[in-house]
């Protein structure tokens, strides 16, 4: 039981996503650093009104096009962009193998006592259905429906940020035009006109930068997170179905190994010598 609780705590833990944090810092540092090297100042692009126009207009447009429930889900998923669950496919495989071993020794009914200790709701539901004696085909259909619904949910959440990435540059242009309108009111002062035009185009910078450095990358990262989650669920489903079929735990491990990085690497190592042997083998005529 101690090992299972340790595995559960590992799967529930979260760690900062170095790629996301490092990417944002690198992008911002590169752009701002280039501005300073070219003789500009950070205050040149520090315009609160331009930021208010771009963010307010973009968020407002997204709210018009997206249902409220989806907006709330998208806001909750934003944390997963900066933090990731430390869920390893190998840990899931080991957990499934432990249940398969127990079921083979003591029958699948014995897994009922393990249900409260299963951290993942999907795996818990699948094993619960198997313990209840659900038909294998019906079990697979029910769990595949859960996978399909999560896939649809992930696509709708990512679409929110993709929409924001589409609206932001256009809202930035609107902000620039509004700034130019104000500039045109003071054409008598050439110096003020030049300064005003520079300030007006800051909104365009905010719109393009927010779309390409935040909204669109966030949408892609959320898609990647959901894709990984779906792979884990497919792994769990195949494992539970194999347990219901009564397969040997060794065969189940072989069946699930391709889901893990270690299994994929070992498969490549096995195929590489075979490919070389096929290339070096003399042709028979």
CSV table of C-alpha atoms in Angstrom, one decimal:
chain,number,residue,atom,x,y,z
A,1,UNK,CA,0.0,0.0,0.0
A,2,UNK,CA,2.9,2.4,0.7
A,3,UNK,CA,4.2,2.1,-2.8
A,4,UNK,CA,0.8,2.9,-4.3
A,5,UNK,CA,0.3,5.9,-2.1
A,6,UNK,CA,3.8,7.1,-3.1
A,7,UNK,CA,2.8,6.7,-6.8
A,8,UNK,CA,-0.4,8.6,-6.2
A,9,UNK,CA,1.4,11.5,-4.6
A,10,UNK,CA,3.9,11.6,-7.5
A,11,UNK,CA,1.0,11.8,-10.0
A,12,UNK,CA,-0.8,14.5,-8.1
A,13,UNK,CA,2.3,16.7,-7.7
A,14,UNK,CA,3.0,19.6,-10.0
A,15,UNK,CA,6.2,21.2,-11.2
A,16,UNK,CA,7.0,24.4,-13.1
A,17,UNK,CA,7.1,24.1,-16.8
A,18,UNK,CA,10.7,25.2,-17.6
A,19,UNK,CA,9.9,25.4,-21.3
A,20,UNK,CA,7.0,27.8,-20.9
A,21,UNK,CA,8.7,30.1,-18.3
A,22,UNK,CA,12.1,30.0,-20.2
A,23,UNK,CA,10.4,30.7,-23.5
A,24,UNK,CA,8.5,33.7,-22.3
A,25,UNK,CA,11.6,35.1,-20.6
A,26,UNK,CA,13.7,34.5,-23.7
A,27,UNK,CA,11.1,36.1,-26.0
A,28,UNK,CA,10.6,39.2,-23.8
A,29,UNK,CA,14.3,39.5,-23.2
A,30,UNK,CA,15.1,39.3,-26.9
A,31,UNK,CA,12.5,41.9,-27.9
A,32,UNK,CA,13.2,44.4,-25.1
A,33,UNK,CA,17.0,43.8,-25.5
A,34,UNK,CA,16.8,44.6,-29.2
A,35,UNK,CA,14.8,47.8,-28.4
A,36,UNK,CA,17.5,49.0,-26.0
A,37,UNK,CA,20.3,48.1,-28.3
A,38,UNK,CA,18.7,50.2,-31.0
A,39,UNK,CA,18.7,53.2,-28.7
A,40,UNK,CA,15.1,52.9,-27.5
A,41,UNK,CA,13.9,53.0,-23.9
A,42,UNK,CA,11.5,50.7,-22.1
A,43,UNK,CA,9.3,53.7,-21.4
A,44,UNK,CA,8.7,54.0,-25.1
A,45,UNK,CA,6.4,51.0,-25.1
A,46,UNK,CA,5.1,51.4,-21.5
A,47,UNK,CA,1.6,52.8,-22.5
A,48,UNK,CA,-1.2,51.8,-20.1
A,49,UNK,CA,-3.9,53.1,-22.4
A,50,UNK,CA,-2.6,51.0,-25.3
A,51,UNK,CA,-2.5,47.9,-23.1
A,52,UNK,CA,-6.0,48.6,-21.8
A,53,UNK,CA,-7.4,48.9,-25.4
A,54,UNK,CA,-5.7,45.7,-26.6
A,55,UNK,CA,-6.5,43.5,-23.5
A,56,UNK,CA,-9.9,44.9,-23.0
A,57,UNK,CA,-10.9,44.6,-26.6
A,58,UNK,CA,-9.5,41.1,-27.0
A,59,UNK,CA,-11.0,39.7,-23.9
A,60,UNK,CA,-14.4,41.3,-24.8
A,61,UNK,CA,-14.4,39.9,-28.3
A,62,UNK,CA,-13.5,36.4,-26.9
A,63,UNK,CA,-16.4,36.7,-24.4
A,64,UNK,CA,-18.8,37.5,-27.1
A,65,UNK,CA,-17.8,34.4,-29.2
A,66,UNK,CA,-17.4,31.9,-26.4
A,67,UNK,CA,-19.9,30.4,-23.9
A,68,UNK,CA,-19.3,31.3,-20.3
A,69,UNK,CA,-18.7,27.7,-19.1
A,70,UNK,CA,-15.9,27.3,-21.7
A,71,UNK,CA,-14.4,30.7,-20.6
A,72,UNK,CA,-14.2,29.5,-17.0
A,73,UNK,CA,-12.6,26.2,-18.1
A,74,UNK,CA,-10.1,28.1,-20.2
A,75,UNK,CA,-9.2,30.3,-17.3
A,76,UNK,CA,-8.7,27.3,-15.0
A,77,UNK,CA,-6.5,25.6,-17.7
A,78,UNK,CA,-4.2,28.5,-17.8
A,79,UNK,CA,-2.3,27.2,-14.8
A,80,UNK,CA,-1.5,24.0,-16.6
A,81,UNK,CA,0.6,26.1,-19.1
A,82,UNK,CA,3.0,27.2,-16.4
A,83,UNK,CA,2.9,24.0,-14.3
A,84,UNK,CA,2.7,20.4,-15.4
A,85,UNK,CA,1.7,17.2,-13.6
A,86,UNK,CA,4.6,15.0,-13.0
A,87,UNK,CA,2.7,12.0,-14.4
A,88,UNK,CA,5.1,9.5,-16.0
A,89,UNK,CA,3.8,6.8,-18.4
A,90,UNK,CA,6.2,4.3,-16.7
A,91,UNK,CA,4.6,5.0,-13.3
A,92,UNK,CA,1.1,4.3,-14.8
A,93,UNK,CA,2.3,1.1,-16.4
A,94,UNK,CA,3.8,-0.1,-13.1
A,95,UNK,CA,0.5,0.7,-11.3
A,96,UNK,CA,-1.5,-1.2,-13.9
A,97,UNK,CA,0.9,-4.2,-13.7
A,98,UNK,CA,0.5,-4.3,-9.9
A,99,UNK,CA,-3.3,-4.5,-10.3
A,100,UNK,CA,-2.9,-7.1,-13.0
A,101,UNK,CA,-0.7,-9.2,-10.8
A,102,UNK,CA,-3.1,-9.0,-7.9
A,103,UNK,CA,-6.1,-9.8,-10.1
A,104,UNK,CA,-4.3,-12.9,-11.6
A,105,UNK,CA,-3.5,-14.2,-8.1
A,106,UNK,CA,-6.7,-13.4,-6.3
A,107,UNK,CA,-9.3,-12.7,-9.0
A,108,UNK,CA,-10.3,-9.3,-10.3
A,109,UNK,CA,-12.8,-8.9,-7.5
A,110,UNK,CA,-9.9,-8.4,-5.1
A,111,UNK,CA,-9.2,-5.0,-6.8
A,112,UNK,CA,-12.2,-3.6,-5.1
A,113,UNK,CA,-10.2,-2.9,-1.9
A,114,UNK,CA,-7.7,-0.8,-4.0
A,115,UNK,CA,-10.3,1.5,-5.5
A,116,UNK,CA,-10.1,4.2,-2.7
A,117,UNK,CA,-6.3,4.4,-3.3
A,118,UNK,CA,-6.4,5.0,-7.0
A,119,UNK,CA,-5.6,8.7,-7.6
A,120,UNK,CA,-6.7,9.0,-11.2
A,121,UNK,CA,-10.5,9.2,-11.6
A,122,UNK,CA,-10.4,7.6,-15.1
A,123,UNK,CA,-8.4,4.6,-13.9
A,124,UNK,CA,-10.6,4.3,-10.8
A,125,UNK,CA,-13.7,4.3,-12.9
A,126,UNK,CA,-12.4,1.7,-15.4
A,127,UNK,CA,-11.3,-0.7,-12.6
A,128,UNK,CA,-14.6,-0.2,-10.8
A,129,UNK,CA,-16.5,-1.2,-13.9
A,130,UNK,CA,-14.3,-4.2,-14.3
A,131,UNK,CA,-14.8,-5.3,-10.7
A,132,UNK,CA,-18.6,-4.9,-11.2
A,133,UNK,CA,-18.4,-7.5,-14.0
A,134,UNK,CA,-19.1,-5.1,-16.9
A,135,UNK,CA,-18.9,-6.6,-20.3
A,136,UNK,CA,-15.5,-5.9,-21.9
A,137,UNK,CA,-17.0,-4.3,-25.0
A,138,UNK,CA,-19.4,-2.2,-23.0
A,139,UNK,CA,-16.5,-1.1,-20.7
A,140,UNK,CA,-14.4,-0.1,-23.6
A,141,UNK,CA,-17.3,1.9,-25.2
A,142,UNK,CA,-18.0,3.8,-21.9
A,143,UNK,CA,-14.4,4.7,-21.3
A,144,UNK,CA,-13.8,5.6,-24.9
A,145,UNK,CA,-16.7,8.0,-24.6
A,146,UNK,CA,-15.0,9.7,-21.7
A,147,UNK,CA,-11.8,10.0,-23.8
A,148,UNK,CA,-13.8,11.5,-26.7
A,149,UNK,CA,-15.5,14.0,-24.4
A,150,UNK,CA,-12.2,15.1,-22.9
A,151,UNK,CA,-10.7,15.5,-26.4
A,152,UNK,CA,-13.7,17.7,-27.4
A,153,UNK,CA,-13.3,19.7,-24.1
A,154,UNK,CA,-9.6,20.2,-24.8
A,155,UNK,CA,-10.2,21.5,-28.3
A,156,UNK,CA,-12.9,24.0,-27.1
A,157,UNK,CA,-10.5,25.3,-24.4
A,158,UNK,CA,-7.6,25.7,-26.8
A,159,UNK,CA,-10.0,27.5,-29.2
A,160,UNK,CA,-10.5,30.3,-26.7
A,161,UNK,CA,-6.9,31.2,-26.8
A,162,UNK,CA,-6.7,30.7,-30.5
A,163,UNK,CA,-9.6,33.2,-30.9
A,164,UNK,CA,-7.7,35.7,-28.6
A,165,UNK,CA,-4.6,35.3,-30.8
A,166,UNK,CA,-6.7,36.1,-33.9
A,167,UNK,CA,-8.4,39.2,-32.3
A,168,UNK,CA,-5.5,40.8,-30.6
A,169,UNK,CA,-3.6,42.1,-33.7
A,170,UNK,CA,-6.8,43.6,-35.1
A,171,UNK,CA,-7.6,45.3,-31.8
A,172,UNK,CA,-4.0,46.6,-31.8
A,173,UNK,CA,-4.6,48.2,-35.1
A,174,UNK,CA,-7.8,49.8,-33.8
A,175,UNK,CA,-5.8,51.2,-30.9
A,176,UNK,CA,-3.2,52.6,-33.3
A,177,UNK,CA,-6.0,54.3,-35.4
A,178,UNK,CA,-7.5,55.8,-32.2
A,179,UNK,CA,-4.1,57.2,-31.3
A,180,UNK,CA,-3.6,58.7,-34.8
A,181,UNK,CA,-7.0,60.3,-34.5
A,182,UNK,CA,-5.8,62.2,-31.4
A,183,UNK,CA,-2.6,63.1,-33.2
A,184,UNK,CA,-4.4,64.6,-36.1
A,185,UNK,CA,-6.0,67.1,-33.7
A,186,UNK,CA,-2.6,68.7,-33.0
A,187,UNK,CA,-1.0,69.0,-36.4
A,188,UNK,CA,0.2,72.5,-35.6
A,189,UNK,CA,3.0,71.1,-33.4
A,190,UNK,CA,5.3,68.9,-35.5
A,191,UNK,CA,7.2,67.6,-32.5
A,192,UNK,CA,4.1,66.5,-30.7
A,193,UNK,CA,2.8,64.9,-33.9
A,194,UNK,CA,5.9,62.7,-34.2
A,195,UNK,CA,5.8,61.7,-30.5
A,196,UNK,CA,2.0,61.0,-30.8
A,197,UNK,CA,2.5,58.7,-33.8
A,198,UNK,CA,5.1,56.7,-32.0
A,199,UNK,CA,2.8,56.3,-29.0
A,200,UNK,CA,-0.1,55.3,-31.3
A,201,UNK,CA,1.8,52.4,-32.8
A,202,UNK,CA,2.5,50.9,-29.4
A,203,UNK,CA,-1.0,49.4,-29.4
A,204,UNK,CA,-0.1,47.5,-32.6
A,205,UNK,CA,3.0,46.2,-30.9
A,206,UNK,CA,0.9,45.0,-27.9
A,207,UNK,CA,-1.6,43.3,-30.2
A,208,UNK,CA,0.9,41.4,-32.3
A,209,UNK,CA,3.2,40.5,-29.4
A,210,UNK,CA,0.3,39.3,-27.2
A,211,UNK,CA,-1.0,37.1,-30.0
A,212,UNK,CA,2.3,35.5,-31.1
A,213,UNK,CA,4.1,35.4,-27.7
A,214,UNK,CA,1.2,34.4,-25.4
A,215,UNK,CA,-2.3,33.6,-26.8
A,216,UNK,CA,-1.3,31.3,-29.7
A,217,UNK,CA,1.5,29.5,-27.8
A,218,UNK,CA,-0.8,29.0,-24.8
A,219,UNK,CA,-3.4,27.4,-27.1
A,220,UNK,CA,-0.8,25.0,-28.5
A,221,UNK,CA,0.6,24.1,-25.0
A,222,UNK,CA,-3.0,23.4,-23.8
A,223,UNK,CA,-3.5,21.1,-26.8
A,224,UNK,CA,-0.2,19.3,-25.9
A,225,UNK,CA,-1.3,18.9,-22.3
A,226,UNK,CA,-4.7,17.4,-23.4
A,227,UNK,CA,-2.9,15.1,-25.9
A,228,UNK,CA,-0.7,13.8,-23.2
A,229,UNK,CA,-3.7,13.3,-20.9
A,230,UNK,CA,-5.5,11.3,-23.6
A,231,UNK,CA,-2.5,9.1,-24.1
A,232,UNK,CA,-2.4,8.3,-20.4
A,233,UNK,CA,-6.1,7.4,-20.5
A,234,UNK,CA,-5.6,5.2,-23.6
A,235,UNK,CA,-2.8,3.5,-21.7
A,236,UNK,CA,-5.0,2.9,-18.7
A,237,UNK,CA,-7.9,1.7,-20.8
A,238,UNK,CA,-5.7,-0.9,-22.6
A,239,UNK,CA,-4.3,-2.0,-19.3
A,240,UNK,CA,-7.6,-2.5,-17.6
A,241,UNK,CA,-9.1,-4.3,-20.7
A,242,UNK,CA,-6.1,-6.6,-20.6
A,243,UNK,CA,-6.7,-7.3,-17.0
A,244,UNK,CA,-10.4,-8.2,-17.8
A,245,UNK,CA,-9.2,-10.5,-20.6
A,246,UNK,CA,-7.0,-12.3,-18.0
A,247,UNK,CA,-3.7,-11.7,-19.8
A,248,UNK,CA,-0.4,-12.5,-18.1
A,249,UNK,CA,1.1,-9.4,-16.5
A,250,UNK,CA,4.3,-9.9,-18.6
A,251,UNK,CA,2.2,-9.8,-21.7
A,252,UNK,CA,0.4,-6.7,-20.5
A,253,UNK,CA,3.8,-5.0,-19.9
A,254,UNK,CA,4.9,-5.8,-23.4
A,255,UNK,CA,1.6,-4.4,-24.7
A,256,UNK,CA,1.8,-1.2,-22.7
A,257,UNK,CA,5.6,-0.5,-23.1
A,258,UNK,CA,5.1,1.4,-26.4
A,259,UNK,CA,3.2,4.1,-24.4
A,260,UNK,CA,6.3,4.9,-22.4
A,261,UNK,CA,9.4,6.8,-23.6
A,262,UNK,CA,11.6,3.9,-22.5
A,263,UNK,CA,9.5,1.4,-24.5
A,264,UNK,CA,9.7,3.6,-27.6
A,265,UNK,CA,13.5,3.9,-27.3
A,266,UNK,CA,13.9,0.2,-26.8
A,267,UNK,CA,11.7,-0.5,-29.8
A,268,UNK,CA,13.9,1.8,-31.9
A,269,UNK,CA,17.0,0.0,-30.7
A,270,UNK,CA,15.5,-3.3,-31.7
A,271,UNK,CA,14.4,-2.1,-35.2
A,272,UNK,CA,17.8,-0.4,-36.0
A,273,UNK,CA,19.9,-3.6,-36.1
A,274,UNK,CA,17.2,-5.3,-38.1
A,275,UNK,CA,17.1,-2.5,-40.7
A,276,UNK,CA,20.9,-2.6,-41.0
A,277,UNK,CA,20.9,-6.4,-41.4
A,278,UNK,CA,18.3,-6.1,-44.1
A,279,UNK,CA,20.4,-3.5,-46.0
A,280,UNK,CA,23.6,-5.5,-45.8
A,281,UNK,CA,22.0,-8.8,-46.7
A,282,UNK,CA,23.1,-10.0,-50.2
A,283,UNK,CA,20.4,-9.9,-52.8
A,284,UNK,CA,19.2,-13.3,-54.0
A,285,UNK,CA,18.5,-13.6,-57.7
